[in-house]
Amino acid sequence: ERNDLQPDQPTVDSETVYCSLPRRLMVMLYDAVILLGLLIVASAVALPFGSIEKTALQDFWFTLWLLAACFAYLGACWRYGGMTLGMRAWRVRLTSYAGQNISWPACLLRFLVGMVSLGAAGLGFFWALIDARNRSWHDLAARSLLVKMPKNH
């Protein structure tokens, strides 16, 4: 699957319900709990290496390790299942504009632009309030959509 072959605009049917910002925020809260546990495990794994005093955002390699752990979880969930555990709980699915799971390059782009969205005081997420398909900055960059799944899924 090549991300550059996707259409410029989503190909969805008229019954598609896009994920609202409040639902997106609840997904993020749910996934934050999972990521916290993952970061604790990743920190424990890093302890034997280098200095015993490791501080995220001050130790470059430790910070990079924690970001890689976050990307490994999110990227694998997005790429292979189209949803994280939080997305599954809130019945939200991530798709490419063509309706497929997104590619690894799109996962990385989505992750990196998502960090920028957070770093800009959440402005990238609030962009979903003015976009017709409720897309945030990282959705636009990765050419992806968050759609609400029906209750029977």
Tab-separated table of N, CA, C and O in Angstrom, residues 25-146:
chain	number	residue	atom	x	y	z
A	25	LEU	N	-11.290	13.452	22.298
A	25	LEU	CA	-10.626	13.752	23.571
A	25	LEU	C	-10.793	12.603	24.565
A	25	LEU	O	-9.869	12.305	25.333
A	26	MET	N	-11.943	11.947	24.554
A	26	MET	CA	-12.138	10.790	25.436
A	26	MET	C	-11.247	9.621	25.002
A	26	MET	O	-10.698	8.917	25.857
A	27	VAL	N	-11.085	9.438	23.710
A	27	VAL	CA	-10.165	8.412	23.208
A	27	VAL	C	-8.754	8.720	23.699
A	27	VAL	O	-8.036	7.834	24.174
A	28	MET	N	-8.368	9.987	23.600
A	28	MET	CA	-7.020	10.386	24.025
A	28	MET	C	-6.822	10.160	25.527
A	28	MET	O	-5.746	9.717	25.950
A	29	LEU	N	-7.844	10.441	26.330
A	29	LEU	CA	-7.757	10.221	27.776
A	29	LEU	C	-7.580	8.732	28.075
A	29	LEU	O	-6.723	8.342	28.872
A	30	TYR	N	-8.356	7.897	27.425
A	30	TYR	CA	-8.266	6.447	27.603
A	30	TYR	C	-6.877	5.953	27.200
A	30	TYR	O	-6.235	5.194	27.930
A	31	ASP	N	-6.398	6.393	26.031
A	31	ASP	CA	-5.082	5.962	25.568
A	31	ASP	C	-3.950	6.524	26.420
A	31	ASP	O	-2.885	5.911	26.520
A	32	ALA	N	-4.164	7.675	27.042
A	32	ALA	CA	-3.134	8.252	27.917
A	32	ALA	C	-2.846	7.333	29.097
A	32	ALA	O	-1.693	7.205	29.526
A	33	VAL	N	-3.873	6.672	29.619
A	33	VAL	CA	-3.679	5.735	30.723
A	33	VAL	C	-2.822	4.556	30.251
A	33	VAL	O	-1.900	4.124	30.954
A	34	ILE	N	-3.114	4.061	29.062
A	34	ILE	CA	-2.338	2.955	28.498
A	34	ILE	C	-0.896	3.393	28.240
A	34	ILE	O	0.061	2.680	28.570
A	35	LEU	N	-0.737	4.592	27.671
A	35	LEU	CA	0.611	5.099	27.388
A	35	LEU	C	1.399	5.343	28.676
A	35	LEU	O	2.617	5.133	28.695
A	36	LEU	N	0.733	5.755	29.735
A	36	LEU	CA	1.426	5.949	31.011
A	36	LEU	C	2.042	4.630	31.472
A	36	LEU	O	3.212	4.586	31.869
A	37	GLY	N	1.274	3.555	31.414
A	37	GLY	CA	1.818	2.244	31.777
A	37	GLY	C	2.962	1.832	30.879
A	37	GLY	O	3.991	1.318	31.346
A	38	LEU	N	2.812	2.081	29.594
A	38	LEU	CA	3.878	1.766	28.636
A	38	LEU	C	5.142	2.570	28.938
A	38	LEU	O	6.257	2.037	28.882
A	39	LEU	N	4.983	3.841	29.273
A	39	LEU	CA	6.147	4.683	29.578
A	39	LEU	C	6.846	4.242	30.867
A	39	LEU	O	8.073	4.346	30.971
A	40	ILE	N	6.096	3.738	31.814
A	40	ILE	CA	6.705	3.206	33.039
A	40	ILE	C	7.561	1.990	32.706
A	40	ILE	O	8.706	1.874	33.161
A	41	VAL	N	7.027	1.088	31.884
A	41	VAL	CA	7.790	-0.099	31.476
A	41	VAL	C	9.016	0.303	30.656
A	41	VAL	O	10.128	-0.190	30.885
A	42	ALA	N	8.844	1.236	29.715
A	42	ALA	CA	9.968	1.689	28.883
A	42	ALA	C	11.044	2.350	29.747
A	42	ALA	O	12.242	2.175	29.492
A	43	SER	N	10.641	3.074	30.767
A	43	SER	CA	11.604	3.700	31.679
A	43	SER	C	12.373	2.640	32.452
A	43	SER	O	13.593	2.746	32.635
A	44	ALA	N	11.684	1.617	32.923
A	44	ALA	CA	12.340	0.533	33.653
A	44	ALA	C	13.345	-0.193	32.757
A	44	ALA	O	14.441	-0.548	33.204
A	45	VAL	N	13.001	-0.394	31.503
A	45	VAL	CA	13.911	-1.053	30.561
A	45	VAL	C	15.157	-0.196	30.340
A	45	VAL	O	16.264	-0.709	30.205
A	46	ALA	N	15.011	1.126	30.347
A	46	ALA	CA	16.128	2.040	30.080
A	46	ALA	C	17.050	2.222	31.289
A	46	ALA	O	18.177	2.688	31.125
A	47	LEU	N	16.604	1.887	32.484
A	47	LEU	CA	17.394	2.146	33.694
A	47	LEU	C	18.814	1.600	33.661
A	47	LEU	O	19.750	2.296	34.058
A	48	PRO	N	19.051	0.368	33.206
A	48	PRO	CA	20.422	-0.152	33.231
A	48	PRO	C	21.379	0.525	32.244
A	48	PRO	O	22.585	0.310	32.310
A	49	PHE	N	20.870	1.318	31.346
A	49	PHE	CA	21.706	1.902	30.300
A	49	PHE	C	22.021	3.361	30.608
A	49	PHE	O	21.130	4.162	30.864
A	50	GLY	N	23.303	3.706	30.552
A	50	GLY	CA	23.716	5.090	30.757
A	50	GLY	C	23.576	5.524	32.204
A	50	GLY	O	23.612	4.729	33.130
A	51	SER	N	23.386	6.795	32.385
A	51	SER	CA	23.267	7.392	33.714
A	51	SER	C	21.997	6.919	34.403
A	51	SER	O	20.959	6.718	33.769
A	52	ILE	N	22.065	6.753	35.691
A	52	ILE	CA	20.890	6.335	36.457
A	52	ILE	C	19.864	7.473	36.546
A	52	ILE	O	18.679	7.239	36.701
A	53	GLU	N	20.335	8.711	36.423
A	53	GLU	CA	19.443	9.869	36.488
A	53	GLU	C	18.971	10.222	35.078
A	53	GLU	O	19.657	10.912	34.337
A	54	LYS	N	17.802	9.726	34.756
A	54	LYS	CA	17.218	9.985	33.437
A	54	LYS	C	15.984	10.859	33.631
A	54	LYS	O	15.139	10.569	34.457
A	55	THR	N	15.905	11.921	32.856
A	55	THR	CA	14.759	12.820	32.935
A	55	THR	C	14.271	13.101	31.525
A	55	THR	O	15.026	13.603	30.691
A	56	ALA	N	13.009	12.779	31.296
A	56	ALA	CA	12.426	13.056	29.990
A	56	ALA	C	12.494	14.546	29.705
A	56	ALA	O	12.358	15.372	30.607
A	57	LEU	N	12.723	14.891	28.465
A	57	LEU	CA	12.863	16.256	27.955
A	57	LEU	C	14.173	16.920	28.365
A	57	LEU	O	14.457	18.022	27.921
A	58	GLN	N	14.983	16.255	29.191
A	58	GLN	CA	16.319	16.772	29.516
A	58	GLN	C	17.414	15.843	28.997
A	58	GLN	O	18.481	16.295	28.627
A	59	ASP	N	17.152	14.563	28.993
A	59	ASP	CA	18.075	13.564	28.463
A	59	ASP	C	17.589	13.195	27.062
A	59	ASP	O	16.550	12.549	26.891
A	60	PHE	N	18.340	13.610	26.029
A	60	PHE	CA	17.913	13.430	24.644
A	60	PHE	C	17.610	11.973	24.309
A	60	PHE	O	16.556	11.656	23.747
A	61	TRP	N	18.535	11.061	24.617
A	61	TRP	CA	18.360	9.666	24.226
A	61	TRP	C	17.213	9.010	24.974
A	61	TRP	O	16.485	8.195	24.411
A	62	PHE	N	17.048	9.358	26.234
A	62	PHE	CA	15.931	8.820	27.019
A	62	PHE	C	14.603	9.328	26.456
A	62	PHE	O	13.645	8.564	26.294
A	63	THR	N	14.552	10.603	26.128
A	63	THR	CA	13.339	11.181	25.541
A	63	THR	C	13.028	10.507	24.210
A	63	THR	O	11.867	10.158	23.940
A	64	LEU	N	14.038	10.303	23.392
A	64	LEU	CA	13.848	9.632	22.105
A	64	LEU	C	13.337	8.198	22.306
A	64	LEU	O	12.448	7.744	21.579
A	65	TRP	N	13.867	7.519	23.307
A	65	TRP	CA	13.423	6.164	23.631
A	65	TRP	C	11.936	6.158	24.019
A	65	TRP	O	11.164	5.311	23.566
A	66	LEU	N	11.523	7.104	24.849
A	66	LEU	CA	10.122	7.166	25.274
A	66	LEU	C	9.203	7.493	24.100
A	66	LEU	O	8.111	6.919	23.975
A	67	LEU	N	9.642	8.404	23.236
A	67	LEU	CA	8.848	8.724	22.045
A	67	LEU	C	8.734	7.507	21.126
A	67	LEU	O	7.669	7.255	20.554
A	68	ALA	N	9.828	6.760	20.992
A	68	ALA	CA	9.808	5.553	20.157
A	68	ALA	C	8.837	4.520	20.733
A	68	ALA	O	8.122	3.848	19.974
A	69	ALA	N	8.794	4.403	22.055
A	69	ALA	CA	7.859	3.465	22.690
A	69	ALA	C	6.416	3.887	22.416
A	69	ALA	O	5.563	3.043	22.090
A	70	CYS	N	6.135	5.173	22.517
A	70	CYS	CA	4.784	5.682	22.226
A	70	CYS	C	4.424	5.429	20.768
A	70	CYS	O	3.316	4.968	20.461
A	71	PHE	N	5.364	5.721	19.869
A	71	PHE	CA	5.090	5.504	18.447
A	71	PHE	C	4.894	4.021	18.141
A	71	PHE	O	4.045	3.664	17.316
A	72	ALA	N	5.665	3.155	18.784
A	72	ALA	CA	5.519	1.717	18.535
A	72	ALA	C	4.092	1.261	18.854
A	72	ALA	O	3.482	0.519	18.069
A	73	TYR	N	3.549	1.708	19.980
A	73	TYR	CA	2.179	1.344	20.349
A	73	TYR	C	1.164	1.954	19.386
A	73	TYR	O	0.348	1.249	18.787
A	74	LEU	N	1.227	3.273	19.241
A	74	LEU	CA	0.237	3.961	18.407
A	74	LEU	C	0.349	3.538	16.948
A	74	LEU	O	-0.659	3.229	16.301
A	75	GLY	N	1.559	3.527	16.425
A	75	GLY	CA	1.762	3.180	15.019
A	75	GLY	C	1.289	1.770	14.701
A	75	GLY	O	0.616	1.551	13.694
A	76	ALA	N	1.620	0.816	15.546
A	76	ALA	CA	1.193	-0.559	15.304
A	76	ALA	C	-0.330	-0.677	15.368
A	76	ALA	O	-0.941	-1.368	14.540
A	77	CYS	N	-0.936	-0.015	16.328
A	77	CYS	CA	-2.404	-0.046	16.430
A	77	CYS	C	-3.047	0.577	15.194
A	77	CYS	O	-3.991	0.019	14.629
A	78	TRP	N	-2.547	1.732	14.784
A	78	TRP	CA	-3.112	2.420	13.617
A	78	TRP	C	-2.910	1.603	12.345
A	78	TRP	O	-3.804	1.475	11.529
A	79	ARG	N	-1.703	1.061	12.179
A	79	ARG	CA	-1.348	0.376	10.936
A	79	ARG	C	-2.060	-0.962	10.784
A	79	ARG	O	-2.564	-1.297	9.730
A	80	TYR	N	-2.072	-1.748	11.859
A	80	TYR	CA	-2.569	-3.113	11.737
A	80	TYR	C	-4.035	-3.287	12.129
A	80	TYR	O	-4.701	-4.174	11.617
A	81	GLY	N	-4.545	-2.462	13.032
A	81	GLY	CA	-5.926	-2.633	13.456
A	81	GLY	C	-6.834	-1.467	13.130
A	81	GLY	O	-8.041	-1.569	13.259
A	82	GLY	N	-6.230	-0.336	12.771
A	82	GLY	CA	-7.021	0.852	12.495
A	82	GLY	C	-7.555	1.517	13.749
A	82	GLY	O	-8.324	2.474	13.652
A	83	MET	N	-7.142	1.026	14.917
A	83	MET	CA	-7.617	1.631	16.160
A	83	MET	C	-6.748	1.217	17.336
A	83	MET	O	-6.209	0.122	17.366
A	84	THR	N	-6.625	2.138	18.282
A	84	THR	CA	-5.971	1.846	19.553
A	84	THR	C	-7.022	1.247	20.490
A	84	THR	O	-8.199	1.168	20.147
A	85	LEU	N	-6.615	0.889	21.697
A	85	LEU	CA	-7.596	0.365	22.661
A	85	LEU	C	-8.616	1.435	23.031
A	85	LEU	O	-9.805	1.140	23.189
A	86	GLY	N	-8.166	2.679	23.160
A	86	GLY	CA	-9.093	3.772	23.436
A	86	GLY	C	-10.075	3.975	22.297
A	86	GLY	O	-11.265	4.235	22.522
A	87	MET	N	-9.597	3.860	21.077
A	87	MET	CA	-10.472	4.001	19.912
A	87	MET	C	-11.485	2.860	19.862
A	87	MET	O	-12.649	3.071	19.512
A	88	ARG	N	-11.050	1.670	20.230
A	88	ARG	CA	-11.967	0.521	20.251
A	88	ARG	C	-13.065	0.747	21.291
A	88	ARG	O	-14.244	0.497	21.034
A	89	ALA	N	-12.678	1.225	22.476
A	89	ALA	CA	-13.655	1.462	23.541
A	89	ALA	C	-14.680	2.519	23.139
A	89	ALA	O	-15.849	2.430	23.516
A	90	TRP	N	-14.240	3.521	22.388
A	90	TRP	CA	-15.134	4.621	21.980
A	90	TRP	C	-15.656	4.448	20.555
A	90	TRP	O	-16.232	5.373	19.998
A	91	ARG	N	-15.462	3.266	19.971
A	91	ARG	CA	-15.966	2.927	18.632
A	91	ARG	C	-15.547	3.951	17.576
A	91	ARG	O	-16.372	4.514	16.866
A	92	VAL	N	-14.242	4.148	17.501
A	92	VAL	CA	-13.665	5.071	16.523
A	92	VAL	C	-12.645	4.294	15.702
A	92	VAL	O	-11.867	3.509	16.246
A	93	ARG	N	-12.652	4.508	14.410
A	93	ARG	CA	-11.696	3.831	13.520
A	93	ARG	C	-10.932	4.866	12.707
A	93	ARG	O	-11.497	5.856	12.259
A	94	LEU	N	-9.652	4.608	12.529
A	94	LEU	CA	-8.781	5.451	11.718
A	94	LEU	C	-8.641	4.822	10.343
A	94	LEU	O	-8.316	3.638	10.232
A	95	THR	N	-8.898	5.594	9.297
A	95	THR	CA	-8.749	5.086	7.937
A	95	THR	C	-8.031	6.118	7.078
A	95	THR	O	-8.021	7.306	7.389
A	96	SER	N	-7.468	5.625	6.001
A	96	SER	CA	-6.928	6.527	4.984
A	96	SER	C	-8.102	7.100	4.213
A	96	SER	O	-9.241	6.652	4.362
A	97	TYR	N	-7.838	8.061	3.355
A	97	TYR	CA	-8.897	8.610	2.515
A	97	TYR	C	-9.503	7.544	1.608
A	97	TYR	O	-10.654	7.635	1.217
A	98	ALA	N	-8.719	6.510	1.294
A	98	ALA	CA	-9.201	5.433	0.431
A	98	ALA	C	-9.965	4.371	1.225
A	98	ALA	O	-10.423	3.393	0.652
A	99	GLY	N	-10.079	4.554	2.546
A	99	GLY	CA	-10.820	3.606	3.373
A	99	GLY	C	-10.001	2.437	3.884
A	99	GLY	O	-10.539	1.490	4.437
A	100	GLN	N	-8.682	2.486	3.732
A	100	GLN	CA	-7.780	1.418	4.173
A	100	GLN	C	-7.069	1.825	5.463
A	100	GLN	O	-7.115	2.977	5.862
A	101	ASN	N	-6.378	0.859	6.091
A	101	ASN	CA	-5.493	1.217	7.196
A	101	ASN	C	-4.382	2.102	6.642
A	101	ASN	O	-3.964	1.928	5.495
A	102	ILE	N	-3.899	3.037	7.447
A	102	ILE	CA	-2.872	3.954	6.953
A	102	ILE	C	-1.511	3.259	6.915
A	102	ILE	O	-1.267	2.305	7.645
A	103	SER	N	-0.632	3.752	6.058
A	103	SER	CA	0.705	3.175	5.862
A	103	SER	C	1.625	3.587	7.016
A	103	SER	O	1.324	4.495	7.788
A	104	TRP	N	2.787	2.919	7.105
A	104	TRP	CA	3.770	3.288	8.134
A	104	TRP	C	4.233	4.738	7.989
A	104	TRP	O	4.308	5.457	8.991
A	105	PRO	N	4.549	5.212	6.765
A	105	PRO	CA	4.929	6.631	6.661
A	105	PRO	C	3.800	7.564	7.128
A	105	PRO	O	4.067	8.578	7.783
A	106	ALA	N	2.562	7.218	6.831
A	106	ALA	CA	1.442	8.037	7.292
A	106	ALA	C	1.309	7.972	8.811
A	106	ALA	O	0.978	8.977	9.455
A	107	CYS	N	1.583	6.801	9.393
A	107	CYS	CA	1.566	6.671	10.863
A	107	CYS	C	2.602	7.591	11.496
A	107	CYS	O	2.312	8.297	12.475
A	108	LEU	N	3.810	7.588	10.935
A	108	LEU	CA	4.874	8.437	11.478
A	108	LEU	C	4.533	9.913	11.325
A	108	LEU	O	4.689	10.701	12.269
A	109	LEU	N	4.040	10.290	10.165
A	109	LEU	CA	3.654	11.683	9.936
A	109	LEU	C	2.536	12.083	10.894
A	109	LEU	O	2.563	13.166	11.486
A	110	ARG	N	1.550	11.210	11.078
A	110	ARG	CA	0.432	11.488	11.985
A	110	ARG	C	0.940	11.676	13.415
A	110	ARG	O	0.509	12.565	14.132
A	111	PHE	N	1.867	10.814	13.839
A	111	PHE	CA	2.440	10.903	15.180
A	111	PHE	C	3.202	12.216	15.370
A	111	PHE	O	2.990	12.923	16.356
A	112	LEU	N	4.071	12.556	14.422
A	112	LEU	CA	4.887	13.766	14.543
A	112	LEU	C	4.043	15.036	14.513
A	112	LEU	O	4.246	15.948	15.320
A	113	VAL	N	3.081	15.099	13.597
A	113	VAL	CA	2.225	16.288	13.521
A	113	VAL	C	1.298	16.336	14.738
A	113	VAL	O	0.962	17.417	15.220
A	114	GLY	N	0.937	15.180	15.266
A	114	GLY	CA	0.157	15.143	16.508
A	114	GLY	C	0.912	15.766	17.666
A	114	GLY	O	0.322	16.450	18.506
A	115	MET	N	2.225	15.553	17.696
A	115	MET	CA	3.054	16.182	18.738
A	115	MET	C	3.044	17.699	18.572
A	115	MET	O	2.975	18.437	19.559
A	116	VAL	N	3.121	18.157	17.326
A	116	VAL	CA	3.051	19.594	17.057
A	116	VAL	C	1.681	20.132	17.478
A	116	VAL	O	1.582	21.201	18.088
A	117	SER	N	0.627	19.374	17.190
A	117	SER	CA	-0.727	19.774	17.583
A	117	SER	C	-0.832	19.963	19.094
A	117	SER	O	-1.427	20.927	19.567
A	118	LEU	N	-0.252	19.038	19.834
A	118	LEU	CA	-0.247	19.157	21.295
A	118	LEU	C	0.620	20.325	21.741
A	118	LEU	O	0.237	21.090	22.625
A	119	GLY	N	1.794	20.455	21.116
A	119	GLY	CA	2.726	21.513	21.483
A	119	GLY	C	2.196	22.914	21.216
A	119	GLY	O	2.615	23.880	21.851
A	120	ALA	N	1.259	23.022	20.308
A	120	ALA	CA	0.653	24.329	19.988
A	120	ALA	C	-0.588	24.548	20.854
A	120	ALA	O	-1.603	25.070	20.393
A	121	ALA	N	-0.510	24.130	22.106
A	121	ALA	CA	-1.596	24.295	23.085
A	121	ALA	C	-2.887	23.620	22.608
A	121	ALA	O	-3.984	24.092	22.890
A	122	GLY	N	-2.754	22.526	21.867
A	122	GLY	CA	-3.915	21.782	21.412
A	122	GLY	C	-4.619	22.363	20.208
A	122	GLY	O	-5.640	21.839	19.771
A	123	LEU	N	-4.062	23.432	19.646
A	123	LEU	CA	-4.709	24.095	18.515
A	123	LEU	C	-4.956	23.138	17.350
A	123	LEU	O	-5.998	23.197	16.705
A	124	GLY	N	-4.014	22.225	17.115
A	124	GLY	CA	-4.174	21.268	16.036
A	124	GLY	C	-5.366	20.354	16.226
A	124	GLY	O	-5.999	19.924	15.264
A	125	PHE	N	-5.706	20.058	17.478
A	125	PHE	CA	-6.871	19.227	17.760
A	125	PHE	C	-8.158	20.025	17.613
A	125	PHE	O	-9.156	19.531	17.109
A	126	PHE	N	-8.126	21.276	18.066
A	126	PHE	CA	-9.315	22.119	17.985
A	126	PHE	C	-9.648	22.508	16.536
A	126	PHE	O	-10.751	22.966	16.264
A	127	TRP	N	-8.706	22.282	15.629
A	127	TRP	CA	-8.960	22.508	14.209
A	127	TRP	C	-10.156	21.657	13.756
A	127	TRP	O	-10.887	22.027	12.840
A	128	ALA	N	-10.360	20.529	14.426
A	128	ALA	CA	-11.475	19.637	14.086
A	128	ALA	C	-12.827	20.337	14.223
A	128	ALA	O	-13.804	19.921	13.603
A	129	LEU	N	-12.886	21.393	15.015
A	129	LEU	CA	-14.147	22.121	15.191
A	129	LEU	C	-14.549	22.900	13.944
A	129	LEU	O	-15.730	23.172	13.743
A	130	ILE	N	-13.568	23.255	13.108
A	130	ILE	CA	-13.891	24.045	11.923
A	130	ILE	C	-13.786	23.248	10.623
A	130	ILE	O	-14.198	23.732	9.591
A	131	ASP	N	-13.253	22.027	10.697
A	131	ASP	CA	-13.136	21.202	9.499
A	131	ASP	C	-14.452	20.445	9.277
A	131	ASP	O	-15.045	19.919	10.215
A	132	ALA	N	-14.895	20.394	8.037
A	132	ALA	CA	-16.170	19.744	7.706
A	132	ALA	C	-16.183	18.254	8.062
A	132	ALA	O	-17.241	17.695	8.331
A	133	ARG	N	-15.014	17.612	8.080
A	133	ARG	CA	-14.934	16.184	8.399
A	133	ARG	C	-14.280	15.945	9.761
A	133	ARG	O	-13.802	14.853	10.038
A	134	ASN	N	-14.242	16.986	10.586
A	134	ASN	CA	-13.699	16.914	11.957
A	134	ASN	C	-12.242	16.455	11.986
A	134	ASN	O	-11.816	15.794	12.929
A	135	ARG	N	-11.473	16.820	10.958
A	135	ARG	CA	-10.063	16.422	10.913
A	135	ARG	C	-9.211	17.425	11.685
A	135	ARG	O	-9.419	18.625	11.606
A	136	SER	N	-8.235	16.895	12.387
A	136	SER	CA	-7.255	17.733	13.067
A	136	SER	C	-6.023	17.861	12.162
A	136	SER	O	-5.985	17.293	11.077
A	137	TRP	N	-5.030	18.611	12.622
A	137	TRP	CA	-3.843	18.825	11.796
A	137	TRP	C	-3.194	17.512	11.376
A	137	TRP	O	-2.772	17.349	10.238
A	138	HIS	N	-3.064	16.575	12.323
A	138	HIS	CA	-2.376	15.326	11.984
A	138	HIS	C	-3.213	14.455	11.045
A	138	HIS	O	-2.654	13.703	10.258
A	139	ASP	N	-4.525	14.570	11.104
A	139	ASP	CA	-5.363	13.872	10.128
A	139	ASP	C	-5.146	14.458	8.736
A	139	ASP	O	-5.028	13.720	7.756
A	140	LEU	N	-5.099	15.776	8.660
A	140	LEU	CA	-4.885	16.431	7.369
A	140	LEU	C	-3.519	16.075	6.793
A	140	LEU	O	-3.396	15.775	5.605
A	141	ALA	N	-2.497	16.093	7.641
A	141	ALA	CA	-1.140	15.792	7.175
A	141	ALA	C	-1.020	14.347	6.677
A	141	ALA	O	-0.401	14.089	5.648
A	142	ALA	N	-1.609	13.417	7.416
A	142	ALA	CA	-1.497	11.995	7.074
A	142	ALA	C	-2.595	11.535	6.118
A	142	ALA	O	-2.627	10.367	5.740
A	143	ARG	N	-3.477	12.464	5.737
A	143	ARG	CA	-4.598	12.145	4.863
A	143	ARG	C	-5.396	10.969	5.433
A	143	ARG	O	-5.626	9.955	4.787
A	144	SER	N	-5.802	11.165	6.700
A	144	SER	CA	-6.548	10.133	7.410
A	144	SER	C	-7.826	10.718	8.000
A	144	SER	O	-7.983	11.940	8.083
A	145	LEU	N	-8.724	9.829	8.372
A	145	LEU	CA	-10.011	10.207	8.952
A	145	LEU	C	-10.274	9.379	10.201
A	145	LEU	O	-9.932	8.197	10.249
A	146	LEU	N	-10.903	9.991	11.184
A	146	LEU	CA	-11.443	9.249	12.317
A	146	LEU	C	-12.944	9.179	12.119
A	146	LEU	O	-13.607	10.207	12.017
